[in-house]
Amino acid sequence: MIDKQTIAYLRLVHGAYNTLMMFLFIYQGSLGLRIRRQRKAGGKPQFNIIKRHRKTGPVLAVMGIAGFFAGVTLAYLDYGHLLKYPLHFIIGWDIALLISATFFISGKIKGPDHKWRNLHFSLGILILTLYPVQLFLGTGILF
């Protein structure tokens, strides 16, 4: 078994990592919002922004989900079960599911189809709304 001091350091690393992930998702969302605004205004697409959004998205999706599983692993190693902090777990689970759904929906976005774009946008907003709540709950666990 891992000693308590190591677990304490890993909890800090987990929190710092997921805080960084939150800011990276905010950045990714800002790119998406710029693309969306430009598309709705009928302007010429900025392909460098679109390319960056498309390349970064899958990487952030994997990293965000990995952050959730790191937290689950830490909880199990520290307490022997996953639901020591049920609200933190449930919101983390929701974020991971929303990230997965957003990733898979992004593959369905083709041409001027608004249905998938709007769903992708809505799920992204929900992710960006839940991340600060998760950060707040996690801070309460750490201190």
PDB file of C-alpha atoms in Angstrom:
ATOM      1  CA  MET A   1       0.000   0.000   0.000  1.00  0.00           C
ATOM      2  CA  ILE A   2       1.099   3.567  -0.654  1.00  0.00           C
ATOM      3  CA  ASP A   3       1.857   5.649   2.447  1.00  0.00           C
ATOM      4  CA  LYS A   4      -0.392   8.572   3.396  1.00  0.00           C
ATOM      5  CA  GLN A   5       2.229  11.240   2.650  1.00  0.00           C
ATOM      6  CA  THR A   6       2.581  10.044  -0.943  1.00  0.00           C
ATOM      7  CA  ILE A   7      -1.197   9.976  -1.310  1.00  0.00           C
ATOM      8  CA  ALA A   8      -1.344  13.559   0.002  1.00  0.00           C
ATOM      9  CA  TYR A   9       1.168  14.691  -2.637  1.00  0.00           C
ATOM     10  CA  LEU A  10      -0.679  12.803  -5.362  1.00  0.00           C
ATOM     11  CA  ARG A  11      -3.922  14.507  -4.336  1.00  0.00           C
ATOM     12  CA  LEU A  12      -2.244  17.886  -4.802  1.00  0.00           C
ATOM     13  CA  VAL A  13      -0.902  16.798  -8.189  1.00  0.00           C
ATOM     14  CA  HIS A  14      -4.386  15.578  -9.158  1.00  0.00           C
ATOM     15  CA  GLY A  15      -5.902  18.921  -8.168  1.00  0.00           C
ATOM     16  CA  ALA A  16      -3.240  20.948  -9.965  1.00  0.00           C
ATOM     17  CA  TYR A  17      -3.538  18.785 -13.079  1.00  0.00           C
ATOM     18  CA  ASN A  18      -7.314  19.128 -13.240  1.00  0.00           C
ATOM     19  CA  THR A  19      -7.115  22.866 -12.575  1.00  0.00           C
ATOM     20  CA  LEU A  20      -4.782  23.095 -15.564  1.00  0.00           C
ATOM     21  CA  MET A  21      -7.249  20.971 -17.547  1.00  0.00           C
ATOM     22  CA  MET A  22     -10.056  23.381 -16.664  1.00  0.00           C
ATOM     23  CA  PHE A  23      -8.046  26.306 -18.041  1.00  0.00           C
ATOM     24  CA  LEU A  24      -7.120  24.333 -21.166  1.00  0.00           C
ATOM     25  CA  PHE A  25     -10.804  23.538 -21.718  1.00  0.00           C
ATOM     26  CA  ILE A  26     -11.614  27.233 -21.312  1.00  0.00           C
ATOM     27  CA  TYR A  27      -8.994  27.989 -23.968  1.00  0.00           C
ATOM     28  CA  GLN A  28     -10.450  25.288 -26.230  1.00  0.00           C
ATOM     29  CA  GLY A  29     -13.912  26.723 -25.695  1.00  0.00           C
ATOM     30  CA  SER A  30     -12.695  30.199 -26.591  1.00  0.00           C
ATOM     31  CA  LEU A  31     -11.336  28.843 -29.877  1.00  0.00           C
ATOM     32  CA  GLY A  32     -14.656  27.148 -30.572  1.00  0.00           C
ATOM     33  CA  LEU A  33     -16.568  30.299 -29.735  1.00  0.00           C
ATOM     34  CA  ARG A  34     -14.413  32.335 -32.120  1.00  0.00           C
ATOM     35  CA  ILE A  35     -15.081  29.799 -34.869  1.00  0.00           C
ATOM     36  CA  ARG A  36     -18.813  29.820 -34.106  1.00  0.00           C
ATOM     37  CA  ARG A  37     -19.103  33.625 -34.074  1.00  0.00           C
ATOM     38  CA  GLN A  38     -17.225  33.908 -37.333  1.00  0.00           C
ATOM     39  CA  ARG A  39     -19.384  31.221 -38.965  1.00  0.00           C
ATOM     40  CA  LYS A  40     -22.616  32.901 -37.811  1.00  0.00           C
ATOM     41  CA  ALA A  41     -21.403  36.300 -39.039  1.00  0.00           C
ATOM     42  CA  GLY A  42     -20.769  34.788 -42.472  1.00  0.00           C
ATOM     43  CA  GLY A  43     -17.117  35.756 -42.452  1.00  0.00           C
ATOM     44  CA  LYS A  44     -14.239  33.904 -44.025  1.00  0.00           C
ATOM     45  CA  PRO A  45     -13.180  30.994 -41.771  1.00  0.00           C
ATOM     46  CA  GLN A  46      -9.807  31.300 -40.080  1.00  0.00           C
ATOM     47  CA  PHE A  47      -8.421  27.886 -40.882  1.00  0.00           C
ATOM     48  CA  ASN A  48      -5.531  28.167 -38.422  1.00  0.00           C
ATOM     49  CA  ILE A  49      -8.006  28.503 -35.522  1.00  0.00           C
ATOM     50  CA  ILE A  50     -10.174  25.670 -36.843  1.00  0.00           C
ATOM     51  CA  LYS A  51      -7.107  23.448 -37.259  1.00  0.00           C
ATOM     52  CA  ARG A  52      -5.894  24.235 -33.717  1.00  0.00           C
ATOM     53  CA  HIS A  53      -9.365  23.522 -32.274  1.00  0.00           C
ATOM     54  CA  ARG A  54      -9.601  20.207 -34.129  1.00  0.00           C
ATOM     55  CA  LYS A  55      -6.081  19.063 -33.232  1.00  0.00           C
ATOM     56  CA  THR A  56      -6.252  20.059 -29.580  1.00  0.00           C
ATOM     57  CA  GLY A  57      -9.751  18.679 -28.891  1.00  0.00           C
ATOM     58  CA  PRO A  58      -8.960  14.943 -28.940  1.00  0.00           C
ATOM     59  CA  VAL A  59      -5.810  15.439 -26.861  1.00  0.00           C
ATOM     60  CA  LEU A  60      -7.707  17.423 -24.231  1.00  0.00           C
ATOM     61  CA  ALA A  61     -10.501  14.853 -24.233  1.00  0.00           C
ATOM     62  CA  VAL A  62      -8.088  12.043 -23.370  1.00  0.00           C
ATOM     63  CA  MET A  63      -6.280  14.187 -20.807  1.00  0.00           C
ATOM     64  CA  GLY A  64      -9.534  15.300 -19.151  1.00  0.00           C
ATOM     65  CA  ILE A  65     -10.821  11.745 -18.831  1.00  0.00           C
ATOM     66  CA  ALA A  66      -7.416  10.622 -17.544  1.00  0.00           C
ATOM     67  CA  GLY A  67      -7.699  13.243 -14.781  1.00  0.00           C
ATOM     68  CA  PHE A  68     -10.987  11.699 -13.678  1.00  0.00           C
ATOM     69  CA  PHE A  69      -9.540   8.179 -13.578  1.00  0.00           C
ATOM     70  CA  ALA A  70      -6.509   9.436 -11.659  1.00  0.00           C
ATOM     71  CA  GLY A  71      -8.852  10.815  -9.003  1.00  0.00           C
ATOM     72  CA  VAL A  72     -10.824   7.565  -8.894  1.00  0.00           C
ATOM     73  CA  THR A  73      -7.594   5.611  -8.459  1.00  0.00           C
ATOM     74  CA  LEU A  74      -6.431   7.913  -5.661  1.00  0.00           C
ATOM     75  CA  ALA A  75      -9.740   7.595  -3.828  1.00  0.00           C
ATOM     76  CA  TYR A  76      -9.612   3.823  -4.071  1.00  0.00           C
ATOM     77  CA  LEU A  77      -5.986   3.643  -2.906  1.00  0.00           C
ATOM     78  CA  ASP A  78      -6.625   6.023  -0.013  1.00  0.00           C
ATOM     79  CA  TYR A  79     -10.039   4.864   1.221  1.00  0.00           C
ATOM     80  CA  GLY A  80     -10.617   1.466  -0.379  1.00  0.00           C
ATOM     81  CA  HIS A  81     -13.796   2.631  -2.140  1.00  0.00           C
ATOM     82  CA  LEU A  82     -14.829   5.301  -4.622  1.00  0.00           C
ATOM     83  CA  LEU A  83     -17.606   7.158  -2.872  1.00  0.00           C
ATOM     84  CA  LYS A  84     -15.844   8.828   0.035  1.00  0.00           C
ATOM     85  CA  TYR A  85     -16.786  12.122  -1.635  1.00  0.00           C
ATOM     86  CA  PRO A  86     -19.880  11.203  -3.672  1.00  0.00           C
ATOM     87  CA  LEU A  87     -20.702  14.644  -5.108  1.00  0.00           C
ATOM     88  CA  HIS A  88     -17.127  15.159  -6.296  1.00  0.00           C
ATOM     89  CA  PHE A  89     -17.173  11.678  -7.851  1.00  0.00           C
ATOM     90  CA  ILE A  90     -20.541  12.191  -9.585  1.00  0.00           C
ATOM     91  CA  ILE A  91     -19.611  15.565 -11.047  1.00  0.00           C
ATOM     92  CA  GLY A  92     -16.248  14.169 -12.178  1.00  0.00           C
ATOM     93  CA  TRP A  93     -18.065  11.238 -13.778  1.00  0.00           C
ATOM     94  CA  ASP A  94     -20.460  13.665 -15.476  1.00  0.00           C
ATOM     95  CA  ILE A  95     -17.594  15.759 -16.811  1.00  0.00           C
ATOM     96  CA  ALA A  96     -15.869  12.649 -18.178  1.00  0.00           C
ATOM     97  CA  LEU A  97     -19.097  11.507 -19.873  1.00  0.00           C
ATOM     98  CA  LEU A  98     -19.743  14.966 -21.306  1.00  0.00           C
ATOM     99  CA  ILE A  99     -16.186  15.166 -22.633  1.00  0.00           C
ATOM    100  CA  SER A 100     -16.647  11.763 -24.297  1.00  0.00           C
ATOM    101  CA  ALA A 101     -20.006  12.748 -25.779  1.00  0.00           C
ATOM    102  CA  THR A 102     -18.618  16.055 -27.049  1.00  0.00           C
ATOM    103  CA  PHE A 103     -15.707  14.259 -28.685  1.00  0.00           C
ATOM    104  CA  PHE A 104     -17.940  11.741 -30.464  1.00  0.00           C
ATOM    105  CA  ILE A 105     -20.413  14.420 -31.528  1.00  0.00           C
ATOM    106  CA  SER A 106     -17.582  16.490 -33.004  1.00  0.00           C
ATOM    107  CA  GLY A 107     -16.993  13.689 -35.502  1.00  0.00           C
ATOM    108  CA  LYS A 108     -20.565  14.084 -36.753  1.00  0.00           C
ATOM    109  CA  ILE A 109     -20.213  17.790 -37.532  1.00  0.00           C
ATOM    110  CA  LYS A 110     -20.197  18.095 -41.295  1.00  0.00           C
ATOM    111  CA  GLY A 111     -20.871  21.106 -43.488  1.00  0.00           C
ATOM    112  CA  PRO A 112     -23.592  23.520 -42.444  1.00  0.00           C
ATOM    113  CA  ASP A 113     -25.398  20.989 -40.202  1.00  0.00           C
ATOM    114  CA  HIS A 114     -26.504  23.031 -37.174  1.00  0.00           C
ATOM    115  CA  LYS A 115     -27.916  20.148 -35.126  1.00  0.00           C
ATOM    116  CA  TRP A 116     -24.543  18.603 -34.218  1.00  0.00           C
ATOM    117  CA  ARG A 117     -22.800  21.974 -33.912  1.00  0.00           C
ATOM    118  CA  ASN A 118     -25.401  23.236 -31.443  1.00  0.00           C
ATOM    119  CA  LEU A 119     -25.244  20.044 -29.397  1.00  0.00           C
ATOM    120  CA  HIS A 120     -21.430  20.208 -29.366  1.00  0.00           C
ATOM    121  CA  PHE A 121     -21.636  23.840 -28.234  1.00  0.00           C
ATOM    122  CA  SER A 122     -24.214  23.094 -25.503  1.00  0.00           C
ATOM    123  CA  LEU A 123     -22.221  20.194 -24.084  1.00  0.00           C
ATOM    124  CA  GLY A 124     -19.083  22.339 -24.125  1.00  0.00           C
ATOM    125  CA  ILE A 125     -20.855  25.037 -22.117  1.00  0.00           C
ATOM    126  CA  LEU A 126     -22.017  22.413 -19.640  1.00  0.00           C
ATOM    127  CA  ILE A 127     -18.453  21.084 -19.250  1.00  0.00           C
ATOM    128  CA  LEU A 128     -17.163  24.615 -18.664  1.00  0.00           C
ATOM    129  CA  THR A 129     -19.890  25.168 -16.078  1.00  0.00           C
ATOM    130  CA  LEU A 130     -19.186  21.956 -14.168  1.00  0.00           C
ATOM    131  CA  TYR A 131     -15.386  22.291 -14.036  1.00  0.00           C
ATOM    132  CA  PRO A 132     -15.354  25.249 -11.567  1.00  0.00           C
ATOM    133  CA  VAL A 133     -17.911  23.460  -9.381  1.00  0.00           C
ATOM    134  CA  GLN A 134     -15.669  20.398  -9.389  1.00  0.00           C
ATOM    135  CA  LEU A 135     -12.652  22.551  -8.573  1.00  0.00           C
ATOM    136  CA  PHE A 136     -14.512  24.123  -5.646  1.00  0.00           C
ATOM    137  CA  LEU A 137     -15.525  20.698  -4.284  1.00  0.00           C
ATOM    138  CA  GLY A 138     -12.012  19.357  -4.752  1.00  0.00           C
ATOM    139  CA  THR A 139     -10.509  22.306  -2.889  1.00  0.00           C
ATOM    140  CA  GLY A 140     -12.842  21.511   0.010  1.00  0.00           C
ATOM    141  CA  ILE A 141     -11.521  17.957   0.038  1.00  0.00           C
ATOM    142  CA  LEU A 142      -7.886  19.041   0.036  1.00  0.00           C
ATOM    143  CA  PHE A 143      -8.124  21.557   2.870  1.00  0.00           C
TER     144      PHE A 143
END
